[in-house]
CSV table of C-alpha atoms in Angstrom, one decimal:
chain,number,residue,atom,x,y,z
A,224,UNK,CA,153.9,38.6,253.3
A,225,UNK,CA,152.4,41.7,250.8
A,226,UNK,CA,148.7,41.5,252.3
A,227,UNK,CA,147.9,41.9,256.0
A,228,UNK,CA,145.0,39.9,256.3
A,229,UNK,CA,142.7,41.2,258.8
A,230,UNK,CA,140.8,38.3,260.5
A,231,UNK,CA,138.2,39.7,262.6
A,232,UNK,CA,135.6,41.5,259.5
A,233,UNK,CA,136.1,38.0,257.0
A,234,UNK,CA,133.2,35.7,257.5
A,235,UNK,CA,133.8,33.9,254.3
A,236,UNK,CA,133.4,30.0,254.6
A,237,UNK,CA,136.4,28.0,251.7
A,238,UNK,CA,137.0,23.9,251.7
A,239,UNK,CA,139.8,24.5,253.7
A,240,UNK,CA,139.8,22.0,256.3
A,241,UNK,CA,140.7,23.0,259.8
A,242,UNK,CA,143.0,20.4,261.0
A,243,UNK,CA,144.3,20.3,257.2
A,244,UNK,CA,145.6,23.4,258.0
A,245,UNK,CA,146.7,23.2,261.4
A,246,UNK,CA,149.3,20.7,259.6
A,247,UNK,CA,150.3,22.8,256.7
A,248,UNK,CA,151.2,25.6,259.2
A,249,UNK,CA,154.6,24.9,260.1
A,250,UNK,CA,155.4,24.6,256.6
A,251,UNK,CA,154.3,27.6,255.1
A,252,UNK,CA,155.4,30.2,257.6
A,253,UNK,CA,156.8,30.1,261.2
A,254,UNK,CA,154.7,32.7,262.2
A,255,UNK,CA,151.9,30.3,261.8
A,256,UNK,CA,153.5,28.8,264.9
A,257,UNK,CA,152.2,31.4,267.5
A,258,UNK,CA,149.2,31.4,265.9
A,259,UNK,CA,146.4,29.8,268.3
A,260,UNK,CA,143.0,27.7,267.4
A,261,UNK,CA,140.9,31.0,267.1
A,262,UNK,CA,143.3,32.7,265.1
A,263,UNK,CA,143.4,29.2,263.1
A,264,UNK,CA,139.9,28.3,262.8
A,265,UNK,CA,138.7,32.8,261.3
A,266,UNK,CA,142.4,31.5,258.7
A,267,UNK,CA,140.1,28.3,257.4
A,268,UNK,CA,137.8,30.4,256.4
A,269,UNK,CA,139.3,32.7,254.6
A,270,UNK,CA,139.1,32.7,251.1
A,271,UNK,CA,141.7,31.1,250.3
A,272,UNK,CA,142.6,32.2,246.4
A,273,UNK,CA,144.2,35.3,248.3
A,274,UNK,CA,146.5,33.2,249.2
A,275,UNK,CA,147.5,31.7,246.2
A,276,UNK,CA,147.3,34.9,244.7
A,277,UNK,CA,150.1,36.2,247.0
A,278,UNK,CA,152.5,33.2,246.5
A,279,UNK,CA,151.8,34.3,243.0
A,280,UNK,CA,153.2,37.7,243.0
A,281,UNK,CA,155.8,36.7,245.3
A,282,UNK,CA,157.1,34.4,242.9
A,283,UNK,CA,157.3,37.6,239.7
A,284,UNK,CA,160.4,38.4,238.7
A,285,UNK,CA,160.6,42.0,238.2
A,286,UNK,CA,159.0,42.0,234.4
A,287,UNK,CA,157.8,38.7,234.9
A,288,UNK,CA,154.0,38.5,234.2
A,289,UNK,CA,151.5,36.1,236.2
A,290,UNK,CA,148.5,34.8,234.4
A,291,UNK,CA,145.9,34.0,237.6
A,292,UNK,CA,142.1,33.2,237.4
A,293,UNK,CA,140.5,34.5,240.2
A,294,UNK,CA,137.1,34.8,241.1
A,295,UNK,CA,135.3,38.1,240.1
A,296,UNK,CA,134.1,38.9,243.4
A,297,UNK,CA,137.8,39.6,244.8
A,298,UNK,CA,138.4,42.7,243.1
A,299,UNK,CA,134.0,43.9,243.1
A,300,UNK,CA,134.3,43.4,246.8
A,301,UNK,CA,134.9,46.2,249.1
A,302,UNK,CA,136.3,44.1,252.2
A,303,UNK,CA,139.6,43.8,249.7
A,304,UNK,CA,140.3,47.4,248.6
A,305,UNK,CA,143.1,47.2,250.7
A,306,UNK,CA,144.8,44.8,247.7
A,307,UNK,CA,143.3,46.1,245.2
A,308,UNK,CA,145.8,49.7,246.0
A,309,UNK,CA,148.0,47.3,247.3
A,310,UNK,CA,149.2,45.5,243.4
A,311,UNK,CA,147.9,49.2,241.7
A,312,UNK,CA,151.0,50.4,244.1
A,313,UNK,CA,153.4,47.5,242.8
A,314,UNK,CA,152.3,45.9,239.8
A,315,UNK,CA,150.5,47.1,236.7
A,316,UNK,CA,147.8,44.3,235.3
A,317,UNK,CA,148.3,44.4,231.3
A,318,UNK,CA,145.2,42.5,230.7
A,319,UNK,CA,142.2,41.7,232.5
A,320,UNK,CA,139.2,39.7,230.9
A,321,UNK,CA,135.9,38.4,232.2
A,322,UNK,CA,134.9,34.6,231.8
A,323,UNK,CA,130.8,33.5,231.8
A,324,UNK,CA,129.5,32.6,234.7
A,325,UNK,CA,129.5,28.6,232.6
A,326,UNK,CA,132.8,28.6,232.2
A,327,UNK,CA,133.8,26.1,235.4
A,328,UNK,CA,130.0,25.0,235.6
A,329,UNK,CA,131.4,21.8,235.0
A,330,UNK,CA,134.0,21.6,238.3
A,331,UNK,CA,130.7,22.5,240.0
A,332,UNK,CA,131.1,26.3,240.8
A,333,UNK,CA,128.9,28.7,238.7
A,334,UNK,CA,130.9,32.2,240.0
A,335,UNK,CA,131.7,34.1,237.4
A,336,UNK,CA,135.9,34.2,237.2
A,337,UNK,CA,138.2,36.9,235.0
A,338,UNK,CA,141.5,36.5,233.9
A,339,UNK,CA,144.3,38.2,235.1
A,340,UNK,CA,147.7,38.9,233.2
A,341,UNK,CA,149.5,41.0,235.8
A,342,UNK,CA,153.3,42.8,235.4
A,343,UNK,CA,155.8,43.1,237.8
A,344,UNK,CA,156.4,46.9,237.4
A,345,UNK,CA,154.8,49.6,238.9
A,346,UNK,CA,152.2,51.7,236.8
A,347,UNK,CA,153.8,54.2,235.5
A,348,UNK,CA,150.8,57.8,233.8
A,349,UNK,CA,149.5,57.3,230.4
A,350,UNK,CA,149.3,53.8,230.8
A,351,UNK,CA,146.1,51.7,229.5
A,352,UNK,CA,144.4,48.2,231.5
A,353,UNK,CA,142.6,46.5,228.9
A,354,UNK,CA,139.1,45.2,230.0
A,355,UNK,CA,137.6,42.5,227.5
A,356,UNK,CA,134.6,40.3,227.9
A,357,UNK,CA,132.5,37.6,227.1
A,358,UNK,CA,128.9,35.7,227.3
A,359,UNK,CA,130.5,32.6,226.1
A,360,UNK,CA,133.3,30.8,226.2
A,361,UNK,CA,133.7,29.3,222.9
A,362,UNK,CA,133.2,31.4,220.5
A,363,UNK,CA,133.4,34.8,222.1
A,364,UNK,CA,136.7,34.1,224.1
A,365,UNK,CA,138.4,33.6,220.7
A,366,UNK,CA,137.0,37.1,219.6
A,367,UNK,CA,138.2,38.5,222.2
A,368,UNK,CA,142.3,37.3,220.5
A,369,UNK,CA,142.1,39.7,217.8
A,370,UNK,CA,140.6,42.3,219.8
A,371,UNK,CA,143.1,42.5,222.2
A,372,UNK,CA,145.7,42.4,218.6
A,373,UNK,CA,144.1,45.9,218.2
A,374,UNK,CA,144.1,47.2,221.0
A,375,UNK,CA,148.2,46.5,220.5
A,376,UNK,CA,148.1,47.9,217.6
A,377,UNK,CA,147.3,51.1,218.8
A,378,UNK,CA,143.2,51.1,218.6
A,379,UNK,CA,141.9,52.9,222.1
A,380,UNK,CA,138.7,53.5,221.7
A,381,UNK,CA,135.3,50.7,222.4
A,382,UNK,CA,134.8,47.9,220.4
A,383,UNK,CA,132.1,45.7,220.0
A,384,UNK,CA,133.0,42.2,218.8
A,385,UNK,CA,130.6,39.9,216.1
A,386,UNK,CA,128.8,38.6,219.4
A,387,UNK,CA,128.8,40.0,222.9
A,388,UNK,CA,132.1,40.0,223.1
A,389,UNK,CA,133.1,43.9,224.1
A,390,UNK,CA,136.6,45.7,225.0
A,391,UNK,CA,137.4,48.8,227.3
A,392,UNK,CA,140.5,50.6,228.1
A,393,UNK,CA,141.4,52.2,230.7
A,394,UNK,CA,143.4,54.2,231.9
A,395,UNK,CA,145.1,53.4,235.0
A,396,UNK,CA,144.5,56.8,237.1
A,397,UNK,CA,141.0,55.5,236.8
A,398,UNK,CA,141.0,52.6,238.0
A,399,UNK,CA,143.3,53.5,240.9
A,400,UNK,CA,140.2,55.3,241.8
A,401,UNK,CA,137.7,53.1,241.1
A,402,UNK,CA,139.5,50.3,243.3
A,403,UNK,CA,137.8,48.0,240.8
A,404,UNK,CA,139.5,45.2,239.2
A,405,UNK,CA,136.8,43.1,237.5
A,406,UNK,CA,136.4,43.0,234.0
A,407,UNK,CA,132.3,43.9,234.2
A,408,UNK,CA,132.7,46.9,236.2
A,409,UNK,CA,133.9,48.3,233.2
A,410,UNK,CA,132.0,47.7,230.2
A,411,UNK,CA,131.4,50.5,228.9
A,412,UNK,CA,127.7,49.1,227.2
A,413,UNK,CA,127.1,49.4,231.4
A,414,UNK,CA,128.8,52.5,232.0
A,415,UNK,CA,126.9,55.0,229.0
A,416,UNK,CA,124.1,53.9,230.3
A,417,UNK,CA,125.5,54.7,234.4
A,418,UNK,CA,126.7,58.2,232.2
A,419,UNK,CA,123.1,58.8,231.0
A,420,UNK,CA,121.5,57.5,234.5
A,421,UNK,CA,123.8,60.2,236.4
A,422,UNK,CA,123.2,63.5,234.0
A,423,UNK,CA,119.1,63.0,234.5
A,424,UNK,CA,117.7,64.0,237.9
A,425,UNK,CA,118.2,61.0,238.8
A,426,UNK,CA,120.8,59.6,242.0
A,427,UNK,CA,123.2,56.8,241.3
A,428,UNK,CA,124.9,55.1,244.5
A,429,UNK,CA,127.3,52.3,244.4
A,430,UNK,CA,125.3,49.0,246.1
């Protein structure tokens, strides 16, 4: 597998049923046959989206691009730094778009999500990742497309849309350093405020 999951330190619950997982395990990976019930119970609490992410990346051919919707917390959680590090070492995120929390409200969740476009190629120097975000799923999301076109045309400056969408082009090296692939982290409006705080006497520490 791409990721070596640490079952001991993760207590996050998912809707994966333990009995269903036990039935599935023989079809997924022969290694699961050696797991005991305690390991199966821990796996049942593991974030299921990471299994899908691993599968998508495994299916990519060289140069192929995957479009994946993931919870923004996936790459904001320090517990997942190893996964972020692996992706940034072996793949190139091209675009990350932050969606508003109401996007999947009709499905029963208000969790923040991001759309990731990830290419199977090792990142190179001077590469940039296009980060964008929108507050409203309708109008703002439509604004992101022309913002991205400006980015493709060579506009590397941060651009604010007509409403509440935003764009920021970040060096791959900076993303690797920060180990953050969630769009909101790279909102240049927030980054400017943090920079102003850091220039004052106030100490800014990550939570």
